[in-house]
């Protein structure tokens, strides 16, 4: 019986340690616009992601913006009017960068697969990956598996209401942390 209790105790300690490591390995700051790549890739599904990607495009961080997981009938004009301020829209008009939508992806795995297709077609070697801080670790993992050798600059956004330093106190943050924790380790086992 002691042996079984010891195994359970060791498993609980390992699980707790992995959870603490996961939370503390979440990125805590965005990447400056001066860091340039061949393309910016935004994964839809949360607030501030598209806004940040468009802002980085307007600042010249890359000549191409690829937004993965866009709704079926969304247009560039709609996207800019909903997610960019007037000054940002003006910079976009002046720079005339390329904005491409992926209408197919509906998960992080399909985001990586659709982006890999885009990357191969364009001969891209580096991307600025924009997604939420809590989602970044799993996203980078999926992208590394789908696109070995690609340079990935992780540029997280920090959704309002997500409290990394007090994740256990707030129900929504706690739910997101546990969900991403389990999904991340599942990607390590499966892919």
PDB file of C-alpha atoms in Angstrom:
ATOM      1  CA  UNK A   1       0.000   0.000   0.000  1.00  0.00           C
ATOM      2  CA  UNK A   2       2.849   2.394   0.825  1.00  0.00           C
ATOM      3  CA  UNK A   3       4.358   1.778  -2.578  1.00  0.00           C
ATOM      4  CA  UNK A   4       1.125   2.767  -4.313  1.00  0.00           C
ATOM      5  CA  UNK A   5       0.786   5.871  -2.124  1.00  0.00           C
ATOM      6  CA  UNK A   6       4.396   6.799  -2.924  1.00  0.00           C
ATOM      7  CA  UNK A   7       3.734   6.460  -6.655  1.00  0.00           C
ATOM      8  CA  UNK A   8       0.601   8.602  -6.357  1.00  0.00           C
ATOM      9  CA  UNK A   9       2.511  11.195  -4.331  1.00  0.00           C
ATOM     10  CA  UNK A  10       5.365  11.304  -6.874  1.00  0.00           C
ATOM     11  CA  UNK A  11       2.883  11.641  -9.739  1.00  0.00           C
ATOM     12  CA  UNK A  12       1.128  14.524  -7.937  1.00  0.00           C
ATOM     13  CA  UNK A  13       4.454  16.274  -7.323  1.00  0.00           C
ATOM     14  CA  UNK A  14       5.509  15.793 -10.978  1.00  0.00           C
ATOM     15  CA  UNK A  15       2.133  17.078 -12.218  1.00  0.00           C
ATOM     16  CA  UNK A  16       2.316  20.122  -9.917  1.00  0.00           C
ATOM     17  CA  UNK A  17       5.885  20.862 -10.982  1.00  0.00           C
ATOM     18  CA  UNK A  18       4.944  20.615 -14.658  1.00  0.00           C
ATOM     19  CA  UNK A  19       2.002  22.975 -14.129  1.00  0.00           C
ATOM     20  CA  UNK A  20       4.158  25.549 -12.318  1.00  0.00           C
ATOM     21  CA  UNK A  21       6.807  25.293 -15.070  1.00  0.00           C
ATOM     22  CA  UNK A  22       4.124  25.704 -17.759  1.00  0.00           C
ATOM     23  CA  UNK A  23       2.671  28.859 -16.179  1.00  0.00           C
ATOM     24  CA  UNK A  24       6.067  30.431 -15.540  1.00  0.00           C
ATOM     25  CA  UNK A  25       7.254  29.670 -19.065  1.00  0.00           C
ATOM     26  CA  UNK A  26       4.433  31.734 -20.601  1.00  0.00           C
ATOM     27  CA  UNK A  27       5.858  34.815 -22.328  1.00  0.00           C
ATOM     28  CA  UNK A  28       5.513  38.066 -20.412  1.00  0.00           C
ATOM     29  CA  UNK A  29       6.236  40.695 -23.068  1.00  0.00           C
ATOM     30  CA  UNK A  30       5.645  41.439 -26.718  1.00  0.00           C
ATOM     31  CA  UNK A  31       8.398  41.724 -29.312  1.00  0.00           C
ATOM     32  CA  UNK A  32       9.317  45.241 -30.529  1.00  0.00           C
ATOM     33  CA  UNK A  33       8.143  46.202 -34.022  1.00  0.00           C
ATOM     34  CA  UNK A  34      11.784  46.710 -35.020  1.00  0.00           C
ATOM     35  CA  UNK A  35      12.280  42.911 -35.041  1.00  0.00           C
ATOM     36  CA  UNK A  36      11.488  42.001 -38.641  1.00  0.00           C
ATOM     37  CA  UNK A  37      10.490  38.722 -40.282  1.00  0.00           C
ATOM     38  CA  UNK A  38       9.364  37.563 -43.723  1.00  0.00           C
ATOM     39  CA  UNK A  39       5.718  37.409 -42.581  1.00  0.00           C
ATOM     40  CA  UNK A  40       3.425  37.985 -39.611  1.00  0.00           C
ATOM     41  CA  UNK A  41       1.074  35.113 -38.781  1.00  0.00           C
ATOM     42  CA  UNK A  42      -1.936  35.796 -36.563  1.00  0.00           C
ATOM     43  CA  UNK A  43      -4.026  33.013 -35.071  1.00  0.00           C
ATOM     44  CA  UNK A  44      -7.612  34.157 -34.610  1.00  0.00           C
ATOM     45  CA  UNK A  45      -9.681  33.145 -31.622  1.00  0.00           C
ATOM     46  CA  UNK A  46      -9.036  35.811 -29.032  1.00  0.00           C
ATOM     47  CA  UNK A  47      -9.045  39.523 -28.410  1.00  0.00           C
ATOM     48  CA  UNK A  48      -6.151  41.779 -29.384  1.00  0.00           C
ATOM     49  CA  UNK A  49      -4.479  39.252 -31.702  1.00  0.00           C
ATOM     50  CA  UNK A  50      -5.618  40.679 -35.028  1.00  0.00           C
ATOM     51  CA  UNK A  51      -5.187  44.264 -33.775  1.00  0.00           C
ATOM     52  CA  UNK A  52      -1.592  43.547 -32.774  1.00  0.00           C
ATOM     53  CA  UNK A  53      -0.779  41.781 -36.054  1.00  0.00           C
ATOM     54  CA  UNK A  54      -2.177  44.666 -38.098  1.00  0.00           C
ATOM     55  CA  UNK A  55      -0.272  47.188 -35.951  1.00  0.00           C
ATOM     56  CA  UNK A  56       2.990  45.275 -36.521  1.00  0.00           C
ATOM     57  CA  UNK A  57       2.270  45.199 -40.269  1.00  0.00           C
ATOM     58  CA  UNK A  58       1.676  48.965 -40.243  1.00  0.00           C
ATOM     59  CA  UNK A  59       5.017  49.449 -38.460  1.00  0.00           C
ATOM     60  CA  UNK A  60       6.865  47.478 -41.130  1.00  0.00           C
ATOM     61  CA  UNK A  61       7.685  44.369 -39.085  1.00  0.00           C
ATOM     62  CA  UNK A  62       6.992  42.276 -42.203  1.00  0.00           C
ATOM     63  CA  UNK A  63       5.684  42.850 -45.741  1.00  0.00           C
ATOM     64  CA  UNK A  64       2.970  40.160 -45.436  1.00  0.00           C
ATOM     65  CA  UNK A  65       0.244  39.490 -42.868  1.00  0.00           C
ATOM     66  CA  UNK A  66      -1.294  36.003 -42.873  1.00  0.00           C
ATOM     67  CA  UNK A  67      -4.375  35.694 -40.646  1.00  0.00           C
ATOM     68  CA  UNK A  68      -5.316  32.078 -39.995  1.00  0.00           C
ATOM     69  CA  UNK A  69      -8.831  31.003 -39.076  1.00  0.00           C
ATOM     70  CA  UNK A  70     -10.805  33.916 -40.507  1.00  0.00           C
ATOM     71  CA  UNK A  71     -14.589  33.769 -40.873  1.00  0.00           C
ATOM     72  CA  UNK A  72     -15.847  32.727 -44.296  1.00  0.00           C
ATOM     73  CA  UNK A  73     -16.988  36.070 -45.708  1.00  0.00           C
ATOM     74  CA  UNK A  74     -14.544  38.484 -44.049  1.00  0.00           C
ATOM     75  CA  UNK A  75     -12.879  40.998 -46.363  1.00  0.00           C
ATOM     76  CA  UNK A  76      -9.704  43.025 -45.927  1.00  0.00           C
ATOM     77  CA  UNK A  77     -11.722  46.254 -45.685  1.00  0.00           C
ATOM     78  CA  UNK A  78     -13.895  44.765 -42.931  1.00  0.00           C
ATOM     79  CA  UNK A  79     -10.893  43.426 -41.044  1.00  0.00           C
ATOM     80  CA  UNK A  80      -9.124  46.789 -41.114  1.00  0.00           C
ATOM     81  CA  UNK A  81     -12.204  48.807 -40.177  1.00  0.00           C
ATOM     82  CA  UNK A  82     -12.956  46.513 -37.206  1.00  0.00           C
ATOM     83  CA  UNK A  83      -9.421  45.966 -35.928  1.00  0.00           C
ATOM     84  CA  UNK A  84      -7.303  48.996 -36.839  1.00  0.00           C
ATOM     85  CA  UNK A  85      -7.408  52.631 -35.795  1.00  0.00           C
ATOM     86  CA  UNK A  86      -7.500  55.365 -38.437  1.00  0.00           C
ATOM     87  CA  UNK A  87      -3.733  56.085 -38.126  1.00  0.00           C
ATOM     88  CA  UNK A  88      -2.918  52.385 -38.486  1.00  0.00           C
ATOM     89  CA  UNK A  89      -5.202  52.113 -41.520  1.00  0.00           C
ATOM     90  CA  UNK A  90      -3.426  55.121 -43.033  1.00  0.00           C
ATOM     91  CA  UNK A  91      -0.007  53.488 -42.540  1.00  0.00           C
ATOM     92  CA  UNK A  92      -1.325  50.315 -44.163  1.00  0.00           C
ATOM     93  CA  UNK A  93      -2.548  52.304 -47.175  1.00  0.00           C
ATOM     94  CA  UNK A  94       0.853  54.019 -47.462  1.00  0.00           C
ATOM     95  CA  UNK A  95       2.913  50.845 -47.123  1.00  0.00           C
ATOM     96  CA  UNK A  96       0.598  48.703 -49.279  1.00  0.00           C
ATOM     97  CA  UNK A  97       1.589  45.389 -47.668  1.00  0.00           C
ATOM     98  CA  UNK A  98      -0.016  42.090 -48.552  1.00  0.00           C
ATOM     99  CA  UNK A  99      -2.820  40.772 -46.298  1.00  0.00           C
ATOM    100  CA  UNK A 100      -3.836  37.154 -46.809  1.00  0.00           C
ATOM    101  CA  UNK A 101      -6.638  35.247 -45.080  1.00  0.00           C
ATOM    102  CA  UNK A 102      -6.870  31.547 -44.314  1.00  0.00           C
ATOM    103  CA  UNK A 103     -10.562  30.646 -44.251  1.00  0.00           C
ATOM    104  CA  UNK A 104     -10.009  26.933 -43.531  1.00  0.00           C
ATOM    105  CA  UNK A 105      -8.283  26.577 -40.122  1.00  0.00           C
ATOM    106  CA  UNK A 106     -10.459  25.977 -37.072  1.00  0.00           C
ATOM    107  CA  UNK A 107      -7.875  24.707 -34.551  1.00  0.00           C
ATOM    108  CA  UNK A 108      -4.252  25.291 -33.619  1.00  0.00           C
ATOM    109  CA  UNK A 109      -3.241  22.161 -35.509  1.00  0.00           C
ATOM    110  CA  UNK A 110      -5.054  23.299 -38.668  1.00  0.00           C
ATOM    111  CA  UNK A 111      -3.602  26.829 -38.191  1.00  0.00           C
ATOM    112  CA  UNK A 112      -0.140  25.233 -38.341  1.00  0.00           C
ATOM    113  CA  UNK A 113      -1.024  23.081 -41.357  1.00  0.00           C
ATOM    114  CA  UNK A 114      -2.545  25.966 -43.334  1.00  0.00           C
ATOM    115  CA  UNK A 115       0.347  28.247 -42.428  1.00  0.00           C
ATOM    116  CA  UNK A 116       2.843  25.564 -43.502  1.00  0.00           C
ATOM    117  CA  UNK A 117       1.196  25.457 -46.911  1.00  0.00           C
ATOM    118  CA  UNK A 118       1.403  29.258 -47.197  1.00  0.00           C
ATOM    119  CA  UNK A 119       5.050  29.252 -46.031  1.00  0.00           C
ATOM    120  CA  UNK A 120       6.070  26.631 -48.603  1.00  0.00           C
ATOM    121  CA  UNK A 121       4.272  28.421 -51.450  1.00  0.00           C
ATOM    122  CA  UNK A 122       5.971  31.723 -50.624  1.00  0.00           C
ATOM    123  CA  UNK A 123       9.441  30.446 -49.678  1.00  0.00           C
ATOM    124  CA  UNK A 124       9.229  32.165 -46.292  1.00  0.00           C
ATOM    125  CA  UNK A 125      12.006  31.530 -43.760  1.00  0.00           C
ATOM    126  CA  UNK A 126      10.864  33.513 -40.706  1.00  0.00           C
ATOM    127  CA  UNK A 127       7.568  34.520 -39.114  1.00  0.00           C
ATOM    128  CA  UNK A 128       6.320  36.633 -36.232  1.00  0.00           C
ATOM    129  CA  UNK A 129       3.675  34.431 -34.603  1.00  0.00           C
ATOM    130  CA  UNK A 130       0.913  36.396 -32.863  1.00  0.00           C
ATOM    131  CA  UNK A 131      -1.426  34.698 -30.407  1.00  0.00           C
ATOM    132  CA  UNK A 132      -2.348  34.949 -26.722  1.00  0.00           C
ATOM    133  CA  UNK A 133       0.418  34.447 -24.167  1.00  0.00           C
ATOM    134  CA  UNK A 134      -1.317  31.406 -22.658  1.00  0.00           C
ATOM    135  CA  UNK A 135      -1.678  29.857 -26.150  1.00  0.00           C
ATOM    136  CA  UNK A 136       1.879  30.576 -27.361  1.00  0.00           C
ATOM    137  CA  UNK A 137       3.735  27.515 -26.066  1.00  0.00           C
ATOM    138  CA  UNK A 138       1.383  25.052 -27.771  1.00  0.00           C
ATOM    139  CA  UNK A 139       1.207  27.158 -30.942  1.00  0.00           C
ATOM    140  CA  UNK A 140       4.988  27.311 -31.268  1.00  0.00           C
ATOM    141  CA  UNK A 141       5.178  23.544 -30.740  1.00  0.00           C
ATOM    142  CA  UNK A 142       2.577  22.864 -33.462  1.00  0.00           C
ATOM    143  CA  UNK A 143       4.347  25.259 -35.845  1.00  0.00           C
ATOM    144  CA  UNK A 144       7.778  23.723 -35.182  1.00  0.00           C
ATOM    145  CA  UNK A 145       6.431  20.267 -35.986  1.00  0.00           C
ATOM    146  CA  UNK A 146       4.637  21.449 -39.147  1.00  0.00           C
ATOM    147  CA  UNK A 147       7.512  23.673 -40.347  1.00  0.00           C
ATOM    148  CA  UNK A 148      10.911  22.390 -39.173  1.00  0.00           C
ATOM    149  CA  UNK A 149      13.674  24.907 -39.769  1.00  0.00           C
ATOM    150  CA  UNK A 150      11.357  27.924 -39.831  1.00  0.00           C
ATOM    151  CA  UNK A 151      12.461  30.790 -37.579  1.00  0.00           C
ATOM    152  CA  UNK A 152       9.530  31.611 -35.300  1.00  0.00           C
ATOM    153  CA  UNK A 153       9.495  34.855 -33.331  1.00  0.00           C
ATOM    154  CA  UNK A 154       6.834  34.408 -30.629  1.00  0.00           C
ATOM    155  CA  UNK A 155       5.000  37.727 -30.201  1.00  0.00           C
ATOM    156  CA  UNK A 156       2.302  37.243 -27.561  1.00  0.00           C
ATOM    157  CA  UNK A 157      -0.664  39.431 -26.778  1.00  0.00           C
ATOM    158  CA  UNK A 158      -2.047  39.703 -23.277  1.00  0.00           C
ATOM    159  CA  UNK A 159      -5.822  39.459 -23.208  1.00  0.00           C
ATOM    160  CA  UNK A 160      -7.599  41.684 -20.748  1.00  0.00           C
ATOM    161  CA  UNK A 161      -8.749  39.641 -17.790  1.00  0.00           C
ATOM    162  CA  UNK A 162      -6.045  36.960 -18.089  1.00  0.00           C
ATOM    163  CA  UNK A 163      -4.012  37.129 -14.881  1.00  0.00           C
ATOM    164  CA  UNK A 164      -0.943  34.925 -15.209  1.00  0.00           C
ATOM    165  CA  UNK A 165       0.468  35.824 -11.798  1.00  0.00           C
ATOM    166  CA  UNK A 166      -2.796  35.013 -10.013  1.00  0.00           C
ATOM    167  CA  UNK A 167      -4.085  32.324 -12.363  1.00  0.00           C
ATOM    168  CA  UNK A 168      -5.408  30.091  -9.583  1.00  0.00           C
ATOM    169  CA  UNK A 169      -7.625  32.860  -8.134  1.00  0.00           C
ATOM    170  CA  UNK A 170      -9.659  33.765 -11.212  1.00  0.00           C
ATOM    171  CA  UNK A 171     -11.961  31.102 -12.642  1.00  0.00           C
ATOM    172  CA  UNK A 172     -11.621  32.054 -16.329  1.00  0.00           C
ATOM    173  CA  UNK A 173      -7.836  32.285 -16.102  1.00  0.00           C
ATOM    174  CA  UNK A 174      -7.644  29.012 -14.179  1.00  0.00           C
ATOM    175  CA  UNK A 175      -9.782  27.286 -16.812  1.00  0.00           C
ATOM    176  CA  UNK A 176      -7.579  28.624 -19.647  1.00  0.00           C
ATOM    177  CA  UNK A 177      -4.367  27.602 -17.890  1.00  0.00           C
ATOM    178  CA  UNK A 178      -5.548  24.039 -17.254  1.00  0.00           C
ATOM    179  CA  UNK A 179      -6.942  23.712 -20.783  1.00  0.00           C
ATOM    180  CA  UNK A 180      -3.717  24.918 -22.414  1.00  0.00           C
ATOM    181  CA  UNK A 181      -1.578  22.867 -20.005  1.00  0.00           C
ATOM    182  CA  UNK A 182      -3.328  19.627 -20.978  1.00  0.00           C
ATOM    183  CA  UNK A 183      -3.435  20.486 -24.685  1.00  0.00           C
ATOM    184  CA  UNK A 184       0.276  21.362 -24.697  1.00  0.00           C
ATOM    185  CA  UNK A 185       1.305  18.060 -23.141  1.00  0.00           C
ATOM    186  CA  UNK A 186      -1.049  16.207 -25.488  1.00  0.00           C
ATOM    187  CA  UNK A 187       0.802  17.774 -28.460  1.00  0.00           C
ATOM    188  CA  UNK A 188       4.099  16.582 -26.990  1.00  0.00           C
ATOM    189  CA  UNK A 189       2.770  13.020 -26.825  1.00  0.00           C
ATOM    190  CA  UNK A 190       0.901  12.957 -30.127  1.00  0.00           C
ATOM    191  CA  UNK A 191       3.070  15.005 -32.507  1.00  0.00           C
TER     192      UNK A 191
END
